[in-house]
Amino acid sequence: MNKVAQLILPLTGAMAIVISQSVSLLAAPFAPHPLLKLAQRPEPSNGNSTPRGDTTPGTTRPESACKPTSRPLEAIVANQGQDWTTSPHPTFLFYIPYNPEEINSITFSLNKTEGETIYEIVETIYRTNVKLTETSGIIKITIPAQPEYALESGELYKWYLTVDCKSEQFDEIDPGIPDLFVKGWVRRLPIDSEEGIFWQDEVVRLAELYFSEPENSEYKENWEQFLQDFNMEVSIEVPLVDFSLVPPED
């Protein structure tokens, strides 16, 4: 809520006249994106829920070669146990806090799982290396549109993004072992599913609208509100950056 609205709500009667000129500025009030109204929505009980992932990084060893940053590596997802998509080839957003010259490798993988309560990875359906070309920022990874990479309807998938930073010390001790990782889940549902809001798709849509028109006040406020309401470490100032995908060697 903006500062003008915060001033208006508690005022009634004669007191409201004092700020009548400010009220006129709100002739076309901002309507929050429907996704933002569901921040506290309970998880479904029909078996469609997704486990909660680790949106900020875990480590693979006691000391990391990656230097401390003001904002951590982060997956930009709702992570509300309702990370659903209608797309067979969904998109994922990540904040990378390191510059290209600081990174050995970034790898993204999407894995099919089986099980009711303990989810076992049975197949990696897509894996790629990521190479930043400019600077730190948000990257957007979309699963390729080929049939062999398509998510099956109703199935649960687990994704990982790993980052390995440059360091002669650790590269000699544990070559090929990444420093940091984030992980999460996504389930594909039919577009006519009773769930109604598909979190994975809506978060990406908010980002795409904002980054396509960053001067659009509605898009900007929607994106900023999402980042705040879902406790993202990344802020509105962080840009979407270019990168390239490099097929893994093995």
PDB file of C-alpha atoms in Angstrom:
ATOM      1  CA  MET A   1       0.000   0.000   0.000  1.00  0.00           C
ATOM      2  CA  ASN A   2       1.387   3.425  -0.909  1.00  0.00           C
ATOM      3  CA  LYS A   3       1.876   6.239   1.597  1.00  0.00           C
ATOM      4  CA  VAL A   4      -1.151   8.205   0.415  1.00  0.00           C
ATOM      5  CA  ALA A   5      -3.423   5.206   0.935  1.00  0.00           C
ATOM      6  CA  GLN A   6      -1.982   4.630   4.417  1.00  0.00           C
ATOM      7  CA  LEU A   7      -2.953   8.191   5.333  1.00  0.00           C
ATOM      8  CA  ILE A   8      -6.470   7.901   3.959  1.00  0.00           C
ATOM      9  CA  LEU A   9      -7.677   4.694   5.587  1.00  0.00           C
ATOM     10  CA  PRO A  10      -7.876   5.916   9.221  1.00  0.00           C
ATOM     11  CA  LEU A  11      -9.566   9.230   8.339  1.00  0.00           C
ATOM     12  CA  THR A  12     -13.287   9.933   8.190  1.00  0.00           C
ATOM     13  CA  GLY A  13     -15.625  12.922   8.133  1.00  0.00           C
ATOM     14  CA  ALA A  14     -14.124  16.410   8.372  1.00  0.00           C
ATOM     15  CA  MET A  15     -10.568  15.096   8.651  1.00  0.00           C
ATOM     16  CA  ALA A  16     -10.863  13.526   5.193  1.00  0.00           C
ATOM     17  CA  ILE A  17     -11.452  16.955   3.639  1.00  0.00           C
ATOM     18  CA  VAL A  18      -7.955  18.019   4.588  1.00  0.00           C
ATOM     19  CA  ILE A  19      -6.446  15.488   2.215  1.00  0.00           C
ATOM     20  CA  SER A  20      -9.033  15.748  -0.566  1.00  0.00           C
ATOM     21  CA  GLN A  21      -6.406  16.874  -3.047  1.00  0.00           C
ATOM     22  CA  SER A  22      -4.280  13.789  -2.318  1.00  0.00           C
ATOM     23  CA  VAL A  23      -7.312  11.525  -2.727  1.00  0.00           C
ATOM     24  CA  SER A  24      -7.740  12.720  -6.298  1.00  0.00           C
ATOM     25  CA  LEU A  25      -4.400  11.115  -7.120  1.00  0.00           C
ATOM     26  CA  LEU A  26      -5.995   7.719  -6.456  1.00  0.00           C
ATOM     27  CA  ALA A  27      -8.770   8.005  -9.006  1.00  0.00           C
ATOM     28  CA  ALA A  28      -7.526   4.801 -10.662  1.00  0.00           C
ATOM     29  CA  PRO A  29      -6.429   2.645  -7.677  1.00  0.00           C
ATOM     30  CA  PHE A  30      -3.896  -0.128  -8.229  1.00  0.00           C
ATOM     31  CA  ALA A  31      -5.467  -3.590  -8.282  1.00  0.00           C
ATOM     32  CA  PRO A  32      -3.088  -6.200  -6.826  1.00  0.00           C
ATOM     33  CA  HIS A  33      -2.291  -9.186  -8.983  1.00  0.00           C
ATOM     34  CA  PRO A  34      -4.508 -12.155  -7.930  1.00  0.00           C
ATOM     35  CA  LEU A  35      -1.432 -14.212  -7.088  1.00  0.00           C
ATOM     36  CA  LEU A  36      -0.538 -11.818  -4.298  1.00  0.00           C
ATOM     37  CA  LYS A  37      -3.855 -12.378  -2.531  1.00  0.00           C
ATOM     38  CA  LEU A  38      -3.013 -16.051  -2.081  1.00  0.00           C
ATOM     39  CA  ALA A  39       0.224 -15.694  -0.135  1.00  0.00           C
ATOM     40  CA  GLN A  40      -1.350 -17.388   2.896  1.00  0.00           C
ATOM     41  CA  ARG A  41      -3.528 -19.865   0.989  1.00  0.00           C
ATOM     42  CA  PRO A  42      -3.458 -23.320   2.683  1.00  0.00           C
ATOM     43  CA  GLU A  43      -1.894 -26.221   0.842  1.00  0.00           C
ATOM     44  CA  PRO A  44      -4.348 -28.465  -1.067  1.00  0.00           C
ATOM     45  CA  SER A  45      -5.362 -31.807   0.395  1.00  0.00           C
ATOM     46  CA  ASN A  46      -6.053 -33.548  -2.921  1.00  0.00           C
ATOM     47  CA  GLY A  47      -2.534 -34.853  -3.554  1.00  0.00           C
ATOM     48  CA  ASN A  48      -1.502 -32.065  -5.907  1.00  0.00           C
ATOM     49  CA  SER A  49       0.726 -30.227  -3.439  1.00  0.00           C
ATOM     50  CA  THR A  50       4.462 -29.944  -4.017  1.00  0.00           C
ATOM     51  CA  PRO A  51       7.126 -30.250  -1.307  1.00  0.00           C
ATOM     52  CA  ARG A  52       8.765 -27.026  -0.204  1.00  0.00           C
ATOM     53  CA  GLY A  53      12.206 -26.513  -1.697  1.00  0.00           C
ATOM     54  CA  ASP A  54      15.313 -24.653  -0.540  1.00  0.00           C
ATOM     55  CA  THR A  55      15.134 -21.331  -2.363  1.00  0.00           C
ATOM     56  CA  THR A  56      18.327 -20.024  -0.758  1.00  0.00           C
ATOM     57  CA  PRO A  57      21.533 -21.994  -0.979  1.00  0.00           C
ATOM     58  CA  GLY A  58      22.752 -25.064   0.746  1.00  0.00           C
ATOM     59  CA  THR A  59      26.441 -25.990   0.602  1.00  0.00           C
ATOM     60  CA  THR A  60      28.240 -29.171  -0.384  1.00  0.00           C
ATOM     61  CA  ARG A  61      31.263 -28.644   1.900  1.00  0.00           C
ATOM     62  CA  PRO A  62      32.072 -26.812   5.164  1.00  0.00           C
ATOM     63  CA  GLU A  63      33.854 -23.935   3.405  1.00  0.00           C
ATOM     64  CA  SER A  64      32.725 -22.476   0.123  1.00  0.00           C
ATOM     65  CA  ALA A  65      34.854 -20.949  -2.597  1.00  0.00           C
ATOM     66  CA  CYS A  66      31.985 -18.543  -3.299  1.00  0.00           C
ATOM     67  CA  LYS A  67      32.536 -15.219  -1.581  1.00  0.00           C
ATOM     68  CA  PRO A  68      29.859 -13.714   0.704  1.00  0.00           C
ATOM     69  CA  THR A  69      27.406 -11.440  -1.117  1.00  0.00           C
ATOM     70  CA  SER A  70      24.797  -8.934   0.040  1.00  0.00           C
ATOM     71  CA  ARG A  71      22.107 -11.131  -1.547  1.00  0.00           C
ATOM     72  CA  PRO A  72      22.444 -14.930  -1.763  1.00  0.00           C
ATOM     73  CA  LEU A  73      21.950 -17.267  -4.664  1.00  0.00           C
ATOM     74  CA  GLU A  74      18.165 -17.616  -4.867  1.00  0.00           C
ATOM     75  CA  ALA A  75      15.395 -19.440  -6.688  1.00  0.00           C
ATOM     76  CA  ILE A  76      12.556 -17.021  -7.422  1.00  0.00           C
ATOM     77  CA  VAL A  77       9.502 -19.189  -6.814  1.00  0.00           C
ATOM     78  CA  ALA A  78       6.427 -19.008  -4.592  1.00  0.00           C
ATOM     79  CA  ASN A  79       7.554 -22.151  -2.692  1.00  0.00           C
ATOM     80  CA  GLN A  80       4.147 -22.442  -1.033  1.00  0.00           C
ATOM     81  CA  GLY A  81       3.647 -26.158  -1.632  1.00  0.00           C
ATOM     82  CA  GLN A  82       1.685 -25.156  -4.729  1.00  0.00           C
ATOM     83  CA  ASP A  83       4.362 -24.761  -7.396  1.00  0.00           C
ATOM     84  CA  TRP A  84       2.246 -25.807 -10.355  1.00  0.00           C
ATOM     85  CA  THR A  85       2.541 -25.302 -14.086  1.00  0.00           C
ATOM     86  CA  THR A  86       0.245 -25.982 -17.019  1.00  0.00           C
ATOM     87  CA  SER A  87       3.172 -25.989 -19.434  1.00  0.00           C
ATOM     88  CA  PRO A  88       5.010 -29.119 -20.574  1.00  0.00           C
ATOM     89  CA  HIS A  89       8.072 -26.869 -20.891  1.00  0.00           C
ATOM     90  CA  PRO A  90       8.002 -24.459 -17.916  1.00  0.00           C
ATOM     91  CA  THR A  91      10.324 -21.576 -17.103  1.00  0.00           C
ATOM     92  CA  PHE A  92      12.425 -21.120 -13.944  1.00  0.00           C
ATOM     93  CA  LEU A  93      13.906 -17.933 -12.475  1.00  0.00           C
ATOM     94  CA  PHE A  94      17.113 -17.677 -10.460  1.00  0.00           C
ATOM     95  CA  TYR A  95      19.156 -14.850  -9.011  1.00  0.00           C
ATOM     96  CA  ILE A  96      22.900 -15.347  -9.534  1.00  0.00           C
ATOM     97  CA  PRO A  97      24.908 -13.013  -7.240  1.00  0.00           C
ATOM     98  CA  TYR A  98      28.279 -13.607  -8.920  1.00  0.00           C
ATOM     99  CA  ASN A  99      29.940 -12.142 -11.993  1.00  0.00           C
ATOM    100  CA  PRO A 100      31.032 -14.439 -14.849  1.00  0.00           C
ATOM    101  CA  GLU A 101      34.723 -14.232 -13.932  1.00  0.00           C
ATOM    102  CA  GLU A 102      33.961 -15.576 -10.430  1.00  0.00           C
ATOM    103  CA  ILE A 103      32.183 -18.724 -11.635  1.00  0.00           C
ATOM    104  CA  ASN A 104      33.555 -22.084 -12.669  1.00  0.00           C
ATOM    105  CA  SER A 105      30.185 -23.548 -13.588  1.00  0.00           C
ATOM    106  CA  ILE A 106      26.424 -23.269 -13.154  1.00  0.00           C
ATOM    107  CA  THR A 107      24.291 -26.344 -13.819  1.00  0.00           C
ATOM    108  CA  PHE A 108      20.510 -26.729 -13.945  1.00  0.00           C
ATOM    109  CA  SER A 109      18.757 -30.098 -13.908  1.00  0.00           C
ATOM    110  CA  LEU A 110      15.123 -31.223 -13.927  1.00  0.00           C
ATOM    111  CA  ASN A 111      14.370 -34.690 -12.582  1.00  0.00           C
ATOM    112  CA  LYS A 112      11.314 -36.929 -12.592  1.00  0.00           C
ATOM    113  CA  THR A 113      10.398 -38.457  -9.231  1.00  0.00           C
ATOM    114  CA  GLU A 114       8.324 -41.325  -7.895  1.00  0.00           C
ATOM    115  CA  GLY A 115       6.856 -42.077  -4.477  1.00  0.00           C
ATOM    116  CA  GLU A 116       4.089 -40.958  -2.152  1.00  0.00           C
ATOM    117  CA  THR A 117       5.952 -39.368   0.773  1.00  0.00           C
ATOM    118  CA  ILE A 118       9.597 -40.173   0.016  1.00  0.00           C
ATOM    119  CA  TYR A 119      10.313 -38.952  -3.495  1.00  0.00           C
ATOM    120  CA  GLU A 120      12.989 -40.847  -5.395  1.00  0.00           C
ATOM    121  CA  ILE A 121      14.586 -39.376  -8.502  1.00  0.00           C
ATOM    122  CA  VAL A 122      14.104 -41.927 -11.262  1.00  0.00           C
ATOM    123  CA  GLU A 123      15.193 -39.948 -14.323  1.00  0.00           C
ATOM    124  CA  THR A 124      16.927 -36.694 -15.231  1.00  0.00           C
ATOM    125  CA  ILE A 125      14.878 -35.410 -18.146  1.00  0.00           C
ATOM    126  CA  TYR A 126      16.907 -32.236 -18.754  1.00  0.00           C
ATOM    127  CA  ARG A 127      20.304 -30.930 -17.729  1.00  0.00           C
ATOM    128  CA  THR A 128      22.297 -27.977 -18.998  1.00  0.00           C
ATOM    129  CA  ASN A 129      25.211 -25.762 -18.029  1.00  0.00           C
ATOM    130  CA  VAL A 130      24.642 -22.016 -17.765  1.00  0.00           C
ATOM    131  CA  LYS A 131      27.214 -19.395 -18.745  1.00  0.00           C
ATOM    132  CA  LEU A 132      26.683 -15.780 -17.735  1.00  0.00           C
ATOM    133  CA  THR A 133      27.678 -13.329 -20.448  1.00  0.00           C
ATOM    134  CA  GLU A 134      27.424  -9.986 -18.660  1.00  0.00           C
ATOM    135  CA  THR A 135      27.090  -9.611 -14.925  1.00  0.00           C
ATOM    136  CA  SER A 136      25.216 -10.874 -11.889  1.00  0.00           C
ATOM    137  CA  GLY A 137      21.416 -10.773 -12.001  1.00  0.00           C
ATOM    138  CA  ILE A 138      18.272 -12.801 -12.691  1.00  0.00           C
ATOM    139  CA  ILE A 139      18.337 -15.556 -15.302  1.00  0.00           C
ATOM    140  CA  LYS A 140      15.346 -17.225 -16.928  1.00  0.00           C
ATOM    141  CA  ILE A 141      15.718 -20.886 -17.930  1.00  0.00           C
ATOM    142  CA  THR A 142      13.002 -22.462 -20.095  1.00  0.00           C
ATOM    143  CA  ILE A 143      12.828 -26.191 -20.690  1.00  0.00           C
ATOM    144  CA  PRO A 144      13.369 -26.823 -24.441  1.00  0.00           C
ATOM    145  CA  ALA A 145      10.253 -27.504 -26.496  1.00  0.00           C
ATOM    146  CA  GLN A 146      11.366 -30.936 -27.698  1.00  0.00           C
ATOM    147  CA  PRO A 147       9.045 -33.839 -26.758  1.00  0.00           C
ATOM    148  CA  GLU A 148      11.735 -35.722 -24.826  1.00  0.00           C
ATOM    149  CA  TYR A 149      11.941 -32.873 -22.297  1.00  0.00           C
ATOM    150  CA  ALA A 150       8.193 -32.456 -21.767  1.00  0.00           C
ATOM    151  CA  LEU A 151       6.717 -32.711 -18.261  1.00  0.00           C
ATOM    152  CA  GLU A 152       3.952 -35.286 -17.956  1.00  0.00           C
ATOM    153  CA  SER A 153       0.602 -34.136 -16.586  1.00  0.00           C
ATOM    154  CA  GLY A 154       0.169 -34.898 -12.881  1.00  0.00           C
ATOM    155  CA  GLU A 155       3.811 -35.862 -12.351  1.00  0.00           C
ATOM    156  CA  LEU A 156       6.115 -34.314  -9.745  1.00  0.00           C
ATOM    157  CA  TYR A 157       9.566 -33.077 -10.722  1.00  0.00           C
ATOM    158  CA  LYS A 158      12.527 -31.931  -8.661  1.00  0.00           C
ATOM    159  CA  TRP A 159      14.971 -29.340  -9.975  1.00  0.00           C
ATOM    160  CA  TYR A 160      18.451 -28.288  -8.883  1.00  0.00           C
ATOM    161  CA  LEU A 161      20.620 -25.307  -9.697  1.00  0.00           C
ATOM    162  CA  THR A 162      24.250 -25.683  -8.613  1.00  0.00           C
ATOM    163  CA  VAL A 163      27.006 -23.062  -8.623  1.00  0.00           C
ATOM    164  CA  ASP A 164      30.723 -23.735  -8.443  1.00  0.00           C
ATOM    165  CA  CYS A 165      32.972 -20.700  -7.869  1.00  0.00           C
ATOM    166  CA  LYS A 166      36.588 -20.348  -8.936  1.00  0.00           C
ATOM    167  CA  SER A 167      39.144 -21.261  -6.299  1.00  0.00           C
ATOM    168  CA  GLU A 168      42.474 -23.020  -6.729  1.00  0.00           C
ATOM    169  CA  GLN A 169      42.277 -24.299  -3.153  1.00  0.00           C
ATOM    170  CA  PHE A 170      38.943 -26.111  -3.444  1.00  0.00           C
ATOM    171  CA  ASP A 171      39.279 -27.102  -7.098  1.00  0.00           C
ATOM    172  CA  GLU A 172      42.383 -29.096  -6.181  1.00  0.00           C
ATOM    173  CA  ILE A 173      40.698 -30.790  -3.206  1.00  0.00           C
ATOM    174  CA  ASP A 174      37.229 -31.479  -4.650  1.00  0.00           C
ATOM    175  CA  PRO A 175      37.333 -30.999  -8.422  1.00  0.00           C
ATOM    176  CA  GLY A 176      33.886 -30.958 -10.002  1.00  0.00           C
ATOM    177  CA  ILE A 177      31.958 -30.630  -6.714  1.00  0.00           C
ATOM    178  CA  PRO A 178      29.812 -27.461  -6.708  1.00  0.00           C
ATOM    179  CA  ASP A 179      29.915 -24.981  -3.848  1.00  0.00           C
ATOM    180  CA  LEU A 180      26.257 -23.998  -3.609  1.00  0.00           C
ATOM    181  CA  PHE A 181      22.878 -25.300  -4.690  1.00  0.00           C
ATOM    182  CA  VAL A 182      19.196 -24.430  -4.561  1.00  0.00           C
ATOM    183  CA  LYS A 183      16.449 -26.965  -5.139  1.00  0.00           C
ATOM    184  CA  GLY A 184      12.706 -27.064  -5.557  1.00  0.00           C
ATOM    185  CA  TRP A 185       9.724 -28.817  -7.064  1.00  0.00           C
ATOM    186  CA  VAL A 186       7.189 -28.382  -9.826  1.00  0.00           C
ATOM    187  CA  ARG A 187       4.116 -30.372 -10.805  1.00  0.00           C
ATOM    188  CA  ARG A 188       2.332 -30.097 -14.126  1.00  0.00           C
ATOM    189  CA  LEU A 189      -1.461 -29.919 -13.875  1.00  0.00           C
ATOM    190  CA  PRO A 190      -4.199 -29.702 -16.542  1.00  0.00           C
ATOM    191  CA  ILE A 191      -5.174 -26.150 -17.436  1.00  0.00           C
ATOM    192  CA  ASP A 192      -8.748 -26.869 -16.249  1.00  0.00           C
ATOM    193  CA  SER A 193      -7.520 -28.078 -12.850  1.00  0.00           C
ATOM    194  CA  GLU A 194      -9.587 -27.051  -9.834  1.00  0.00           C
ATOM    195  CA  GLU A 195      -6.526 -25.396  -8.283  1.00  0.00           C
ATOM    196  CA  GLY A 196      -7.121 -22.290 -10.412  1.00  0.00           C
ATOM    197  CA  ILE A 197      -3.830 -20.437  -9.805  1.00  0.00           C
ATOM    198  CA  PHE A 198      -0.665 -21.998 -11.178  1.00  0.00           C
ATOM    199  CA  TRP A 199       2.102 -20.513  -9.063  1.00  0.00           C
ATOM    200  CA  GLN A 200       5.065 -21.477 -11.235  1.00  0.00           C
ATOM    201  CA  ASP A 201       3.516 -19.865 -14.309  1.00  0.00           C
ATOM    202  CA  GLU A 202       2.178 -16.780 -12.538  1.00  0.00           C
ATOM    203  CA  VAL A 203       5.499 -15.859 -10.928  1.00  0.00           C
ATOM    204  CA  VAL A 204       7.198 -16.090 -14.314  1.00  0.00           C
ATOM    205  CA  ARG A 205       4.426 -14.020 -15.891  1.00  0.00           C
ATOM    206  CA  LEU A 206       4.861 -11.269 -13.301  1.00  0.00           C
ATOM    207  CA  ALA A 207       8.576 -11.161 -14.066  1.00  0.00           C
ATOM    208  CA  GLU A 208       8.139 -11.204 -17.827  1.00  0.00           C
ATOM    209  CA  LEU A 209       5.622  -8.366 -17.752  1.00  0.00           C
ATOM    210  CA  TYR A 210       7.857  -6.208 -15.566  1.00  0.00           C
ATOM    211  CA  PHE A 211      11.081  -6.829 -17.485  1.00  0.00           C
ATOM    212  CA  SER A 212       9.321  -6.240 -20.825  1.00  0.00           C
ATOM    213  CA  GLU A 213       8.078  -2.815 -19.634  1.00  0.00           C
ATOM    214  CA  PRO A 214       9.996  -1.764 -16.486  1.00  0.00           C
ATOM    215  CA  GLU A 215       8.503   1.751 -16.668  1.00  0.00           C
ATOM    216  CA  ASN A 216       4.940   0.428 -16.453  1.00  0.00           C
ATOM    217  CA  SER A 217       3.835   1.332 -12.925  1.00  0.00           C
ATOM    218  CA  GLU A 218       1.353  -1.547 -12.608  1.00  0.00           C
ATOM    219  CA  TYR A 219       3.865  -4.177 -13.735  1.00  0.00           C
ATOM    220  CA  LYS A 220       6.518  -2.695 -11.471  1.00  0.00           C
ATOM    221  CA  GLU A 221       4.266  -2.657  -8.419  1.00  0.00           C
ATOM    222  CA  ASN A 222       3.086  -6.239  -9.031  1.00  0.00           C
ATOM    223  CA  TRP A 223       6.652  -7.529  -9.307  1.00  0.00           C
ATOM    224  CA  GLU A 224       7.889  -5.559  -6.304  1.00  0.00           C
ATOM    225  CA  GLN A 225       4.920  -6.670  -4.208  1.00  0.00           C
ATOM    226  CA  PHE A 226       5.553 -10.313  -5.057  1.00  0.00           C
ATOM    227  CA  LEU A 227       9.216 -10.032  -4.043  1.00  0.00           C
ATOM    228  CA  GLN A 228       8.196  -8.473  -0.728  1.00  0.00           C
ATOM    229  CA  ASP A 229       5.213 -10.704   0.088  1.00  0.00           C
ATOM    230  CA  PHE A 230       7.097 -13.916  -0.594  1.00  0.00           C
ATOM    231  CA  ASN A 231      10.198 -12.774   1.305  1.00  0.00           C
ATOM    232  CA  MET A 232      12.540 -12.848  -1.645  1.00  0.00           C
ATOM    233  CA  GLU A 233      16.094 -11.675  -0.967  1.00  0.00           C
ATOM    234  CA  VAL A 234      16.302 -10.181  -4.446  1.00  0.00           C
ATOM    235  CA  SER A 235      14.921  -6.649  -4.924  1.00  0.00           C
ATOM    236  CA  ILE A 236      13.219  -4.679  -7.686  1.00  0.00           C
ATOM    237  CA  GLU A 237      16.537  -3.130  -8.757  1.00  0.00           C
ATOM    238  CA  VAL A 238      18.055  -6.467  -9.809  1.00  0.00           C
ATOM    239  CA  PRO A 239      18.035  -6.821 -13.625  1.00  0.00           C
ATOM    240  CA  LEU A 240      17.271  -9.710 -15.925  1.00  0.00           C
ATOM    241  CA  VAL A 241      20.615 -10.615 -17.535  1.00  0.00           C
ATOM    242  CA  ASP A 242      21.735 -12.440 -20.657  1.00  0.00           C
ATOM    243  CA  PHE A 243      23.326 -15.869 -20.529  1.00  0.00           C
ATOM    244  CA  SER A 244      23.945 -18.850 -22.750  1.00  0.00           C
ATOM    245  CA  LEU A 245      23.136 -22.530 -22.304  1.00  0.00           C
ATOM    246  CA  VAL A 246      25.961 -25.022 -22.827  1.00  0.00           C
ATOM    247  CA  PRO A 247      25.178 -28.745 -23.181  1.00  0.00           C
ATOM    248  CA  PRO A 248      26.918 -30.852 -20.525  1.00  0.00           C
ATOM    249  CA  GLU A 249      29.946 -32.799 -21.672  1.00  0.00           C
ATOM    250  CA  ASP A 250      28.759 -36.192 -20.406  1.00  0.00           C
TER     251      ASP A 250
END
